[in-house]
JSON list of C-alpha atoms in Angstrom, two decimals:
[
{"chain": "A", "resi": 1, "resn": "MET", "atom": "CA", "xyz": [12.27, 48.62, -0.18]},
{"chain": "A", "resi": 2, "resn": "LYS", "atom": "CA", "xyz": [10.64, 45.54, 0.21]},
{"chain": "A", "resi": 3, "resn": "ARG", "atom": "CA", "xyz": [10.12, 45.61, -3.60]},
{"chain": "A", "resi": 4, "resn": "LYS", "atom": "CA", "xyz": [14.05, 45.39, -3.93]},
{"chain": "A", "resi": 5, "resn": "ILE", "atom": "CA", "xyz": [14.38, 42.55, -1.51]},
{"chain": "A", "resi": 6, "resn": "LEU", "atom": "CA", "xyz": [11.37, 40.47, -3.03]},
{"chain": "A", "resi": 7, "resn": "LEU", "atom": "CA", "xyz": [13.26, 40.94, -7.10]},
{"chain": "A", "resi": 8, "resn": "ALA", "atom": "CA", "xyz": [16.81, 39.98, -5.12]},
{"chain": "A", "resi": 9, "resn": "TRP", "atom": "CA", "xyz": [15.11, 37.08, -3.93]},
{"chain": "A", "resi": 10, "resn": "ALA", "atom": "CA", "xyz": [13.41, 36.14, -7.15]},
{"chain": "A", "resi": 11, "resn": "GLY", "atom": "CA", "xyz": [16.66, 36.58, -8.91]},
{"chain": "A", "resi": 12, "resn": "PHE", "atom": "CA", "xyz": [18.32, 34.31, -6.58]},
{"chain": "A", "resi": 13, "resn": "ALA", "atom": "CA", "xyz": [15.63, 31.57, -6.66]},
{"chain": "A", "resi": 14, "resn": "LEU", "atom": "CA", "xyz": [16.21, 31.66, -10.76]},
{"chain": "A", "resi": 15, "resn": "MET", "atom": "CA", "xyz": [19.95, 30.86, -10.21]},
{"chain": "A", "resi": 16, "resn": "ALA", "atom": "CA", "xyz": [20.05, 28.43, -7.90]},
{"chain": "A", "resi": 17, "resn": "GLY", "atom": "CA", "xyz": [17.53, 26.56, -9.96]},
{"chain": "A", "resi": 18, "resn": "PRO", "atom": "CA", "xyz": [19.59, 24.58, -12.36]},
{"chain": "A", "resi": 19, "resn": "ALA", "atom": "CA", "xyz": [21.48, 23.75, -8.69]},
{"chain": "A", "resi": 20, "resn": "LEU", "atom": "CA", "xyz": [18.49, 22.37, -7.41]},
{"chain": "A", "resi": 21, "resn": "ALA", "atom": "CA", "xyz": [17.44, 20.54, -10.66]},
{"chain": "A", "resi": 22, "resn": "GLU", "atom": "CA", "xyz": [16.64, 16.25, -9.82]},
{"chain": "A", "resi": 23, "resn": "GLU", "atom": "CA", "xyz": [19.58, 13.98, -10.31]},
{"chain": "A", "resi": 24, "resn": "PRO", "atom": "CA", "xyz": [18.89, 12.18, -14.29]},
{"chain": "A", "resi": 25, "resn": "ILE", "atom": "CA", "xyz": [18.00, 8.77, -11.78]},
{"chain": "A", "resi": 26, "resn": "VAL", "atom": "CA", "xyz": [14.77, 10.24, -10.49]},
{"chain": "A", "resi": 27, "resn": "GLY", "atom": "CA", "xyz": [11.66, 8.92, -11.99]},
{"chain": "A", "resi": 28, "resn": "SER", "atom": "CA", "xyz": [9.47, 6.88, -13.48]},
{"chain": "A", "resi": 29, "resn": "TRP", "atom": "CA", "xyz": [11.59, 3.77, -16.32]},
{"chain": "A", "resi": 30, "resn": "LYS", "atom": "CA", "xyz": [10.09, 1.10, -18.22]},
{"chain": "A", "resi": 31, "resn": "ARG", "atom": "CA", "xyz": [12.06, -1.83, -17.95]},
{"chain": "A", "resi": 32, "resn": "PRO", "atom": "CA", "xyz": [12.19, -4.37, -21.11]},
{"chain": "A", "resi": 33, "resn": "ASN", "atom": "CA", "xyz": [9.51, -6.43, -19.98]},
{"chain": "A", "resi": 34, "resn": "GLY", "atom": "CA", "xyz": [7.15, -3.53, -19.59]},
{"chain": "A", "resi": 35, "resn": "THR", "atom": "CA", "xyz": [6.54, -3.08, -15.72]},
{"chain": "A", "resi": 36, "resn": "ILE", "atom": "CA", "xyz": [7.47, 0.27, -14.71]},
{"chain": "A", "resi": 37, "resn": "ILE", "atom": "CA", "xyz": [9.91, 1.03, -11.71]},
{"chain": "A", "resi": 38, "resn": "GLN", "atom": "CA", "xyz": [10.48, 4.45, -10.35]},
{"chain": "A", "resi": 39, "resn": "TYR", "atom": "CA", "xyz": [13.11, 6.07, -8.59]},
{"chain": "A", "resi": 40, "resn": "SER", "atom": "CA", "xyz": [12.64, 9.13, -5.73]},
{"chain": "A", "resi": 41, "resn": "SER", "atom": "CA", "xyz": [15.05, 10.59, -3.22]},
{"chain": "A", "resi": 42, "resn": "CYS", "atom": "CA", "xyz": [15.29, 9.25, 0.02]},
{"chain": "A", "resi": 43, "resn": "GLY", "atom": "CA", "xyz": [17.73, 11.40, 1.62]},
{"chain": "A", "resi": 44, "resn": "GLY", "atom": "CA", "xyz": [21.31, 12.79, 0.93]},
{"chain": "A", "resi": 45, "resn": "ASP", "atom": "CA", "xyz": [22.49, 11.48, -2.54]},
{"chain": "A", "resi": 46, "resn": "SER", "atom": "CA", "xyz": [20.02, 8.52, -2.06]},
{"chain": "A", "resi": 47, "resn": "TYR", "atom": "CA", "xyz": [17.28, 7.24, -4.74]},
{"chain": "A", "resi": 48, "resn": "CYS", "atom": "CA", "xyz": [15.05, 4.43, -3.94]},
{"chain": "A", "resi": 49, "resn": "GLY", "atom": "CA", "xyz": [13.38, 2.40, -6.19]},
{"chain": "A", "resi": 50, "resn": "THR", "atom": "CA", "xyz": [9.82, 0.92, -6.31]},
{"chain": "A", "resi": 51, "resn": "VAL", "atom": "CA", "xyz": [7.73, -1.39, -8.88]},
{"chain": "A", "resi": 52, "resn": "LEU", "atom": "CA", "xyz": [4.71, 0.98, -9.94]},
{"chain": "A", "resi": 53, "resn": "THR", "atom": "CA", "xyz": [3.39, -1.95, -12.45]},
{"chain": "A", "resi": 54, "resn": "GLY", "atom": "CA", "xyz": [2.71, -5.77, -12.40]},
{"chain": "A", "resi": 55, "resn": "GLU", "atom": "CA", "xyz": [3.60, -8.72, -10.10]},
{"chain": "A", "resi": 56, "resn": "TYR", "atom": "CA", "xyz": [5.96, -7.48, -7.93]},
{"chain": "A", "resi": 57, "resn": "LYS", "atom": "CA", "xyz": [4.11, -4.09, -7.28]},
{"chain": "A", "resi": 58, "resn": "GLY", "atom": "CA", "xyz": [4.98, -1.33, -4.07]},
{"chain": "A", "resi": 59, "resn": "LYS", "atom": "CA", "xyz": [8.16, -3.79, -3.96]},
{"chain": "A", "resi": 60, "resn": "SER", "atom": "CA", "xyz": [11.72, -2.20, -3.16]},
{"chain": "A", "resi": 61, "resn": "ILE", "atom": "CA", "xyz": [13.87, -3.20, -6.10]},
{"chain": "A", "resi": 62, "resn": "GLY", "atom": "CA", "xyz": [16.99, -1.46, -4.38]},
{"chain": "A", "resi": 63, "resn": "SER", "atom": "CA", "xyz": [18.45, 1.63, -3.55]},
{"chain": "A", "resi": 64, "resn": "MET", "atom": "CA", "xyz": [21.45, 3.71, -5.37]},
{"chain": "A", "resi": 65, "resn": "SER", "atom": "CA", "xyz": [23.45, 6.52, -4.84]},
{"chain": "A", "resi": 66, "resn": "GLY", "atom": "CA", "xyz": [25.43, 9.25, -6.52]},
{"chain": "A", "resi": 67, "resn": "LYS", "atom": "CA", "xyz": [25.11, 12.27, -8.45]},
{"chain": "A", "resi": 68, "resn": "ASP", "atom": "CA", "xyz": [25.05, 13.66, -11.74]},
{"chain": "A", "resi": 69, "resn": "GLY", "atom": "CA", "xyz": [24.39, 10.47, -13.69]},
{"chain": "A", "resi": 70, "resn": "SER", "atom": "CA", "xyz": [25.85, 8.06, -11.77]},
{"chain": "A", "resi": 71, "resn": "TYR", "atom": "CA", "xyz": [24.86, 5.37, -9.37]},
{"chain": "A", "resi": 72, "resn": "LYS", "atom": "CA", "xyz": [26.01, 2.51, -7.06]},
{"chain": "A", "resi": 73, "resn": "GLY", "atom": "CA", "xyz": [23.90, 0.64, -4.73]},
{"chain": "A", "resi": 74, "resn": "THR", "atom": "CA", "xyz": [21.89, -2.46, -4.65]},
{"chain": "A", "resi": 75, "resn": "VAL", "atom": "CA", "xyz": [19.36, -4.06, -7.33]},
{"chain": "A", "resi": 76, "resn": "ASN", "atom": "CA", "xyz": [17.03, -6.50, -6.17]},
{"chain": "A", "resi": 77, "resn": "LYS", "atom": "CA", "xyz": [16.06, -9.06, -8.68]},
{"chain": "A", "resi": 78, "resn": "LEU", "atom": "CA", "xyz": [12.50, -9.75, -7.37]},
{"chain": "A", "resi": 79, "resn": "ASP", "atom": "CA", "xyz": [11.71, -12.90, -9.74]},
{"chain": "A", "resi": 80, "resn": "GLU", "atom": "CA", "xyz": [15.08, -14.84, -8.60]},
{"chain": "A", "resi": 81, "resn": "GLY", "atom": "CA", "xyz": [15.10, -13.36, -5.15]},
{"chain": "A", "resi": 82, "resn": "LYS", "atom": "CA", "xyz": [18.39, -12.56, -5.21]},
{"chain": "A", "resi": 83, "resn": "THR", "atom": "CA", "xyz": [19.94, -8.73, -4.52]},
{"chain": "A", "resi": 84, "resn": "TYR", "atom": "CA", "xyz": [23.20, -7.80, -6.64]},
{"chain": "A", "resi": 85, "resn": "ASN", "atom": "CA", "xyz": [25.86, -5.12, -6.13]},
{"chain": "A", "resi": 86, "resn": "GLY", "atom": "CA", "xyz": [25.07, -2.76, -8.37]},
{"chain": "A", "resi": 87, "resn": "LYS", "atom": "CA", "xyz": [25.44, 0.00, -10.84]},
{"chain": "A", "resi": 88, "resn": "ALA", "atom": "CA", "xyz": [23.38, 2.63, -12.62]},
{"chain": "A", "resi": 89, "resn": "THR", "atom": "CA", "xyz": [23.88, 4.73, -15.39]},
{"chain": "A", "resi": 90, "resn": "ALA", "atom": "CA", "xyz": [21.13, 7.34, -16.55]},
{"chain": "A", "resi": 91, "resn": "SER", "atom": "CA", "xyz": [21.46, 9.87, -19.07]},
{"chain": "A", "resi": 92, "resn": "GLY", "atom": "CA", "xyz": [18.25, 11.48, -21.14]},
{"chain": "A", "resi": 93, "resn": "SER", "atom": "CA", "xyz": [15.91, 8.72, -21.62]},
{"chain": "A", "resi": 94, "resn": "LYS", "atom": "CA", "xyz": [18.22, 5.91, -21.06]},
{"chain": "A", "resi": 95, "resn": "LEU", "atom": "CA", "xyz": [18.51, 3.92, -17.74]},
{"chain": "A", "resi": 96, "resn": "SER", "atom": "CA", "xyz": [21.65, 1.43, -17.67]},
{"chain": "A", "resi": 97, "resn": "LEU", "atom": "CA", "xyz": [21.52, -1.03, -14.71]},
{"chain": "A", "resi": 98, "resn": "SER", "atom": "CA", "xyz": [23.75, -3.79, -13.91]},
{"chain": "A", "resi": 99, "resn": "GLY", "atom": "CA", "xyz": [24.52, -6.12, -10.86]},
{"chain": "A", "resi": 100, "resn": "CYS", "atom": "CA", "xyz": [26.87, -8.83, -10.07]},
{"chain": "A", "resi": 101, "resn": "VAL", "atom": "CA", "xyz": [26.84, -11.07, -6.59]},
{"chain": "A", "resi": 102, "resn": "MET", "atom": "CA", "xyz": [29.76, -13.89, -5.68]},
{"chain": "A", "resi": 103, "resn": "GLY", "atom": "CA", "xyz": [32.32, -11.35, -6.39]},
{"chain": "A", "resi": 104, "resn": "GLY", "atom": "CA", "xyz": [31.37, -10.72, -9.99]},
{"chain": "A", "resi": 105, "resn": "LEU", "atom": "CA", "xyz": [30.86, -14.28, -11.07]},
{"chain": "A", "resi": 106, "resn": "ILE", "atom": "CA", "xyz": [27.37, -13.45, -11.94]},
{"chain": "A", "resi": 107, "resn": "CYS", "atom": "CA", "xyz": [26.30, -10.88, -13.39]},
{"chain": "A", "resi": 108, "resn": "LYS", "atom": "CA", "xyz": [23.03, -9.11, -15.14]},
{"chain": "A", "resi": 109, "resn": "SER", "atom": "CA", "xyz": [22.19, -5.85, -16.97]},
{"chain": "A", "resi": 110, "resn": "GLU", "atom": "CA", "xyz": [19.54, -4.33, -18.69]},
{"chain": "A", "resi": 111, "resn": "SER", "atom": "CA", "xyz": [18.61, -1.49, -19.86]},
{"chain": "A", "resi": 112, "resn": "LEU", "atom": "CA", "xyz": [14.98, 0.45, -19.10]},
{"chain": "A", "resi": 113, "resn": "THR", "atom": "CA", "xyz": [13.61, 3.83, -21.01]},
{"chain": "A", "resi": 114, "resn": "ARG", "atom": "CA", "xyz": [12.34, 6.46, -18.99]},
{"chain": "A", "resi": 115, "resn": "GLN", "atom": "CA", "xyz": [8.19, 7.62, -19.21]}
]
């Protein structure tokens, strides 16, 4: 009886695996300037970005909320001291970040590569 229960739970865990998979944004990403950033879950469908290398190591680069590779939130441009309303799209080994300030008058974007 115990063996059947264990097998049932093992089967359930295997079926639930894909549903429990991490979001595509989770992981380490390399910016064009060589800086590595990391997005990790910070509760619910929110993902916080942290600089792992370089001058701003340990600093927050903002947070994104969303799922299935499409996210919205804030992006901190640390070298400018500005925070942009941003969005991100993660697909495979690419992460596209973009953000705007002043009602969309000033926008920036960049593509990052998964590490």
